[in-house]
PDB file of C-alpha atoms in Angstrom:
ATOM      1  CA  MET A  17     -28.885 -17.669  -7.204  1.00 80.00           C
ATOM      2  CA  ARG A  18     -30.570 -15.059  -5.011  1.00 88.00           C
ATOM      3  CA  ASP A  19     -27.678 -15.065  -2.570  1.00 93.00           C
ATOM      4  CA  GLY A  20     -25.174 -15.032  -5.435  1.00 92.00           C
ATOM      5  CA  THR A  21     -26.942 -11.985  -6.832  1.00 94.00           C
ATOM      6  CA  ILE A  22     -26.671 -10.236  -3.467  1.00 94.00           C
ATOM      7  CA  LEU A  23     -22.957 -11.031  -3.312  1.00 93.00           C
ATOM      8  CA  GLY A  24     -22.523 -10.007  -6.961  1.00 93.00           C
ATOM      9  CA  CYS A  25     -24.186  -6.658  -6.261  1.00 94.00           C
ATOM     10  CA  LEU A  26     -21.730  -6.109  -3.399  1.00 94.00           C
ATOM     11  CA  TRP A  27     -18.832  -6.902  -5.765  1.00 92.00           C
ATOM     12  CA  THR A  28     -20.248  -4.614  -8.454  1.00 93.00           C
ATOM     13  CA  VAL A  29     -20.516  -1.716  -5.998  1.00 93.00           C
ATOM     14  CA  THR A  30     -16.972  -2.487  -4.832  1.00 92.00           C
ATOM     15  CA  PHE A  31     -15.796  -2.442  -8.453  1.00 90.00           C
ATOM     16  CA  ALA A  32     -17.494   0.906  -9.088  1.00 90.00           C
ATOM     17  CA  LEU A  33     -15.947   2.402  -5.950  1.00 90.00           C
ATOM     18  CA  SER A  34     -12.529   1.025  -6.908  1.00 86.00           C
ATOM     19  CA  ILE A  35     -12.743   2.752 -10.309  1.00 85.00           C
ATOM     20  CA  VAL A  36     -13.608   6.053  -8.619  1.00 85.00           C
ATOM     21  CA  MET A  37     -10.867   5.467  -6.028  1.00 84.00           C
ATOM     22  CA  LEU A  38      -8.253   4.699  -8.692  1.00 79.00           C
ATOM     23  CA  LYS A  39      -9.118   7.850 -10.617  1.00 77.00           C
ATOM     24  CA  MET A  40      -8.885   9.872  -7.414  1.00 80.00           C
ATOM     25  CA  LEU A  41      -5.591   8.258  -6.331  1.00 76.00           C
ATOM     26  CA  VAL A  42      -3.790   9.133  -9.572  1.00 70.00           C
ATOM     27  CA  ASN A  43      -4.716  12.741  -8.832  1.00 70.00           C
ATOM     28  CA  GLY A  44      -3.369  12.558  -5.279  1.00 69.00           C
ATOM     29  CA  GLN A  45      -6.715  12.122  -3.531  1.00 77.00           C
ATOM     30  CA  GLY A  46      -8.956   9.236  -2.546  1.00 72.00           C
ATOM     31  CA  LEU A  47      -7.093   7.734   0.393  1.00 78.00           C
ATOM     32  CA  LEU A  48     -10.308   7.520   2.431  1.00 82.00           C
ATOM     33  CA  MET A  49     -12.069   5.892  -0.533  1.00 83.00           C
ATOM     34  CA  SER A  50      -9.372   3.198  -0.627  1.00 84.00           C
ATOM     35  CA  PHE A  51     -10.258   2.228   2.953  1.00 88.00           C
ATOM     36  CA  ALA A  52     -13.919   1.905   1.948  1.00 86.00           C
ATOM     37  CA  VAL A  53     -12.980  -0.357  -0.969  1.00 88.00           C
ATOM     38  CA  LEU A  54     -10.761  -2.443   1.316  1.00 90.00           C
ATOM     39  CA  ALA A  55     -13.558  -2.753   3.890  1.00 91.00           C
ATOM     40  CA  MET A  56     -16.062  -3.860   1.237  1.00 90.00           C
ATOM     41  CA  THR A  57     -13.573  -6.384  -0.155  1.00 89.00           C
ATOM     42  CA  LEU A  58     -12.940  -7.876   3.280  1.00 91.00           C
ATOM     43  CA  MET A  59     -16.666  -7.848   4.038  1.00 93.00           C
ATOM     44  CA  SER A  60     -17.427 -10.197   1.124  1.00 91.00           C
ATOM     45  CA  PRO A  61     -16.589 -13.523   2.866  1.00 93.00           C
ATOM     46  CA  PHE A  62     -18.581 -12.454   5.933  1.00 94.00           C
ATOM     47  CA  VAL A  63     -21.608 -11.679   3.769  1.00 94.00           C
ATOM     48  CA  ALA A  64     -21.190 -15.062   2.035  1.00 93.00           C
ATOM     49  CA  TYR A  65     -21.028 -16.785   5.427  1.00 94.00           C
ATOM     50  CA  LYS A  66     -24.164 -15.045   6.687  1.00 94.00           C
ATOM     51  CA  LEU A  67     -26.067 -15.922   3.503  1.00 94.00           C
ATOM     52  CA  ALA A  68     -24.958 -19.575   3.649  1.00 93.00           C
ATOM     53  CA  ALA A  69     -25.763 -19.849   7.357  1.00 92.00           C
ATOM     54  CA  LYS A  70     -29.203 -18.330   6.738  1.00 93.00           C
ATOM     55  CA  HIS A  71     -29.799 -20.867   3.965  1.00 92.00           C
ATOM     56  CA  ARG A  72     -28.679 -23.683   6.271  1.00 92.00           C
ATOM     57  CA  ASP A  73     -30.961 -22.582   9.079  1.00 91.00           C
ATOM     58  CA  ASN A  74     -34.040 -21.697   7.016  1.00 91.00           C
ATOM     59  CA  GLU A  75     -33.976 -24.151   4.123  1.00 89.00           C
ATOM     60  CA  ARG A  76     -32.026 -27.117   5.483  1.00 87.00           C
ATOM     61  CA  ASP A  77     -33.469 -27.340   8.994  1.00 87.00           C
ATOM     62  CA  GLY A  78     -30.176 -26.275  10.590  1.00 87.00           C
ATOM     63  CA  ALA A  79     -28.131 -29.165   9.205  1.00 88.00           C
ATOM     64  CA  MET A  80     -25.760 -29.176   6.251  1.00 89.00           C
ATOM     65  CA  THR A  81     -22.896 -31.478   5.327  1.00 90.00           C
ATOM     66  CA  PHE A  82     -19.585 -30.140   4.105  1.00 92.00           C
ATOM     67  CA  GLY A  83     -20.365 -31.132   0.508  1.00 91.00           C
ATOM     68  CA  GLU A  84     -23.757 -29.446   0.558  1.00 91.00           C
ATOM     69  CA  ALA A  85     -22.310 -26.290   2.108  1.00 92.00           C
ATOM     70  CA  TRP A  86     -19.389 -26.206  -0.337  1.00 93.00           C
ATOM     71  CA  THR A  87     -21.671 -26.688  -3.338  1.00 93.00           C
ATOM     72  CA  TYR A  88     -24.053 -23.981  -2.163  1.00 93.00           C
ATOM     73  CA  ILE A  89     -21.257 -21.479  -1.501  1.00 93.00           C
ATOM     74  CA  ALA A  90     -19.426 -22.320  -4.748  1.00 93.00           C
ATOM     75  CA  ILE A  91     -22.599 -21.763  -6.788  1.00 93.00           C
ATOM     76  CA  MET A  92     -23.235 -18.538  -4.884  1.00 94.00           C
ATOM     77  CA  TYR A  93     -19.719 -17.350  -5.756  1.00 93.00           C
ATOM     78  CA  LEU A  94     -20.133 -18.397  -9.411  1.00 92.00           C
ATOM     79  CA  CYS A  95     -23.320 -16.324  -9.705  1.00 93.00           C
ATOM     80  CA  ALA A  96     -21.544 -13.380  -8.084  1.00 93.00           C
ATOM     81  CA  ILE A  97     -18.582 -13.737 -10.465  1.00 91.00           C
ATOM     82  CA  LEU A  98     -20.891 -13.718 -13.481  1.00 90.00           C
ATOM     83  CA  LEU A  99     -22.809 -10.649 -12.324  1.00 92.00           C
ATOM     84  CA  SER A 100     -19.624  -8.779 -11.518  1.00 91.00           C
ATOM     85  CA  ALA A 101     -18.046  -9.798 -14.845  1.00 89.00           C
ATOM     86  CA  ILE A 102     -21.041  -8.473 -16.774  1.00 90.00           C
ATOM     87  CA  ALA A 103     -20.754  -5.122 -14.991  1.00 90.00           C
ATOM     88  CA  GLN A 104     -17.018  -4.957 -15.655  1.00 87.00           C
ATOM     89  CA  TYR A 105     -17.489  -5.884 -19.311  1.00 86.00           C
ATOM     90  CA  VAL A 106     -20.064  -3.143 -19.807  1.00 87.00           C
ATOM     91  CA  TYR A 107     -17.774  -0.616 -18.134  1.00 85.00           C
ATOM     92  CA  TYR A 108     -14.585  -1.513 -20.018  1.00 81.00           C
ATOM     93  CA  ALA A 109     -16.234  -2.108 -23.398  1.00 81.00           C
ATOM     94  CA  TYR A 110     -18.794   0.684 -23.546  1.00 85.00           C
ATOM     95  CA  ILE A 111     -18.544   3.245 -20.747  1.00 82.00           C
ATOM     96  CA  ASP A 112     -14.781   3.896 -20.542  1.00 76.00           C
ATOM     97  CA  PRO A 113     -12.806   1.793 -23.041  1.00 72.00           C
ATOM     98  CA  SER A 114      -9.685   3.973 -22.729  1.00 70.00           C
ATOM     99  CA  SER A 115      -9.628   3.987 -18.933  1.00 71.00           C
ATOM    100  CA  PHE A 116      -6.187   2.390 -18.533  1.00 68.00           C
ATOM    101  CA  SER A 117      -4.400   4.631 -21.033  1.00 68.00           C
ATOM    102  CA  ASP A 118      -6.003   7.679 -19.394  1.00 71.00           C
ATOM    103  CA  LEU A 119      -4.965   6.457 -15.936  1.00 71.00           C
ATOM    104  CA  SER A 120      -1.414   5.835 -17.175  1.00 69.00           C
ATOM    105  CA  ALA A 121      -1.076   9.396 -18.455  1.00 72.00           C
ATOM    106  CA  GLN A 122      -2.670  10.917 -15.340  1.00 73.00           C
ATOM    107  CA  PHE A 123      -0.484   8.863 -13.010  1.00 72.00           C
ATOM    108  CA  ALA A 124       2.708   9.768 -14.902  1.00 72.00           C
ATOM    109  CA  ALA A 125       1.883  13.477 -14.713  1.00 74.00           C
ATOM    110  CA  PHE A 126       1.027  13.244 -10.998  1.00 73.00           C
ATOM    111  CA  ALA A 127       4.129  11.200 -10.166  1.00 72.00           C
ATOM    112  CA  VAL A 128       6.507  13.523 -12.024  1.00 72.00           C
ATOM    113  CA  SER A 129       5.016  16.583 -10.327  1.00 72.00           C
ATOM    114  CA  ASN A 130       5.506  14.929  -6.912  1.00 72.00           C
ATOM    115  CA  GLY A 131       9.104  13.866  -7.568  1.00 74.00           C
ATOM    116  CA  MET A 132       8.593  10.096  -7.768  1.00 74.00           C
ATOM    117  CA  ASP A 133      11.594   8.231  -9.161  1.00 75.00           C
ATOM    118  CA  GLU A 134      11.492   7.226 -12.811  1.00 76.00           C
ATOM    119  CA  THR A 135      11.721   3.465 -12.149  1.00 79.00           C
ATOM    120  CA  SER A 136       8.571   3.495 -10.028  1.00 74.00           C
ATOM    121  CA  ILE A 137       6.728   5.643 -12.535  1.00 73.00           C
ATOM    122  CA  ARG A 138       7.669   3.293 -15.364  1.00 77.00           C
ATOM    123  CA  MET A 139       6.580   0.240 -13.355  1.00 77.00           C
ATOM    124  CA  PHE A 140       3.077   1.635 -12.754  1.00 73.00           C
ATOM    125  CA  THR A 141       2.595   3.090 -16.226  1.00 75.00           C
ATOM    126  CA  ASP A 142       3.766  -0.164 -17.831  1.00 77.00           C
ATOM    127  CA  ALA A 143       1.189  -2.088 -15.776  1.00 74.00           C
ATOM    128  CA  PHE A 144      -1.578   0.323 -16.845  1.00 71.00           C
ATOM    129  CA  ASP A 145      -0.421   0.163 -20.475  1.00 72.00           C
ATOM    130  CA  LYS A 146      -0.302  -3.646 -20.418  1.00 73.00           C
ATOM    131  CA  MET A 147      -3.868  -3.812 -19.106  1.00 71.00           C
ATOM    132  CA  GLY A 148      -4.970  -1.237 -21.668  1.00 70.00           C
ATOM    133  CA  GLN A 149      -3.535  -3.315 -24.533  1.00 74.00           C
ATOM    134  CA  GLN A 150      -5.567  -6.386 -23.610  1.00 73.00           C
ATOM    135  CA  SER A 151      -8.928  -6.874 -25.227  1.00 79.00           C
ATOM    136  CA  THR A 152     -11.923  -6.583 -22.918  1.00 76.00           C
ATOM    137  CA  GLY A 153     -12.523 -10.329 -23.193  1.00 80.00           C
ATOM    138  CA  GLU A 154      -8.921 -11.190 -22.274  1.00 82.00           C
ATOM    139  CA  MET A 155      -9.023  -8.858 -19.305  1.00 78.00           C
ATOM    140  CA  LEU A 156     -12.295 -10.307 -18.042  1.00 81.00           C
ATOM    141  CA  LEU A 157     -11.042 -13.857 -18.517  1.00 84.00           C
ATOM    142  CA  SER A 158      -8.041 -13.098 -16.326  1.00 80.00           C
ATOM    143  CA  ILE A 159     -10.296 -11.443 -13.721  1.00 80.00           C
ATOM    144  CA  ILE A 160     -12.692 -14.419 -13.710  1.00 85.00           C
ATOM    145  CA  THR A 161      -9.813 -16.903 -13.461  1.00 86.00           C
ATOM    146  CA  GLY A 162      -8.365 -15.021 -10.502  1.00 82.00           C
ATOM    147  CA  HIS A 163     -11.779 -14.926  -8.828  1.00 82.00           C
ATOM    148  CA  LEU A 164     -12.370 -18.644  -9.372  1.00 86.00           C
ATOM    149  CA  SER A 165      -9.122 -19.778  -7.817  1.00 86.00           C
ATOM    150  CA  ARG A 166      -9.409 -17.484  -4.813  1.00 88.00           C
ATOM    151  CA  ASP A 167     -13.137 -17.969  -4.302  1.00 88.00           C
ATOM    152  CA  LEU A 168     -13.006 -21.771  -4.363  1.00 88.00           C
ATOM    153  CA  ILE A 169     -10.471 -21.642  -1.533  1.00 91.00           C
ATOM    154  CA  ILE A 170     -12.738 -19.248   0.377  1.00 91.00           C
ATOM    155  CA  ALA A 171     -15.724 -21.521  -0.354  1.00 91.00           C
ATOM    156  CA  THR A 172     -13.861 -24.459   1.176  1.00 91.00           C
ATOM    157  CA  ILE A 173     -13.050 -22.521   4.344  1.00 92.00           C
ATOM    158  CA  LEU A 174     -16.602 -21.188   4.640  1.00 91.00           C
ATOM    159  CA  ALA A 175     -18.082 -24.650   4.061  1.00 91.00           C
ATOM    160  CA  LEU A 176     -16.034 -25.980   6.980  1.00 91.00           C
ATOM    161  CA  ILE A 177     -17.444 -23.197   9.161  1.00 91.00           C
ATOM    162  CA  VAL A 178     -21.059 -23.374   7.925  1.00 90.00           C
ATOM    163  CA  LYS A 179     -21.529 -27.152   8.024  1.00 87.00           C
ATOM    164  CA  LYS A 180     -23.516 -28.659  10.839  1.00 78.00           C
ATOM    165  CA  ASN A 181     -24.141 -32.349  10.881  1.00 62.00           C
ATOM    166  CA  PRO A 182     -27.661 -33.500  11.728  1.00 60.00           C
TER     167      PRO A 182
END
């Protein structure tokens, strides 16, 4: 759980930066911030690997089977998903419940002023509006489901790398 909390904190910071980045991008800024969010997103599996390898070396005497490694990494990812989901729920339910409708309006104004074609504008604003119409619970359920499917695949790959037979 400790390592899952560390990974969840990384995801929560990434989420916070992505919100700031998205708000900056719809105003025509934030390109550098998007690289920081991308770097933190790509850094996540490396952090998970280092935490699992540290656990293997310190707690398991340097030996771990594939099943043990996969279970450890999967539980670590589940803890991270829960921590990140709590942060996202608090943000979308209490801090900024109208974030997607605001982003839709800001993006439409920015895109029209920069001469973007109407089809592209409609595609983005429809996506923002669709997300804004979902309840907070529905949105988080879709986020958690997406995380689970992707993270279990990553856990399998990391377990193959982390395992060391005695």
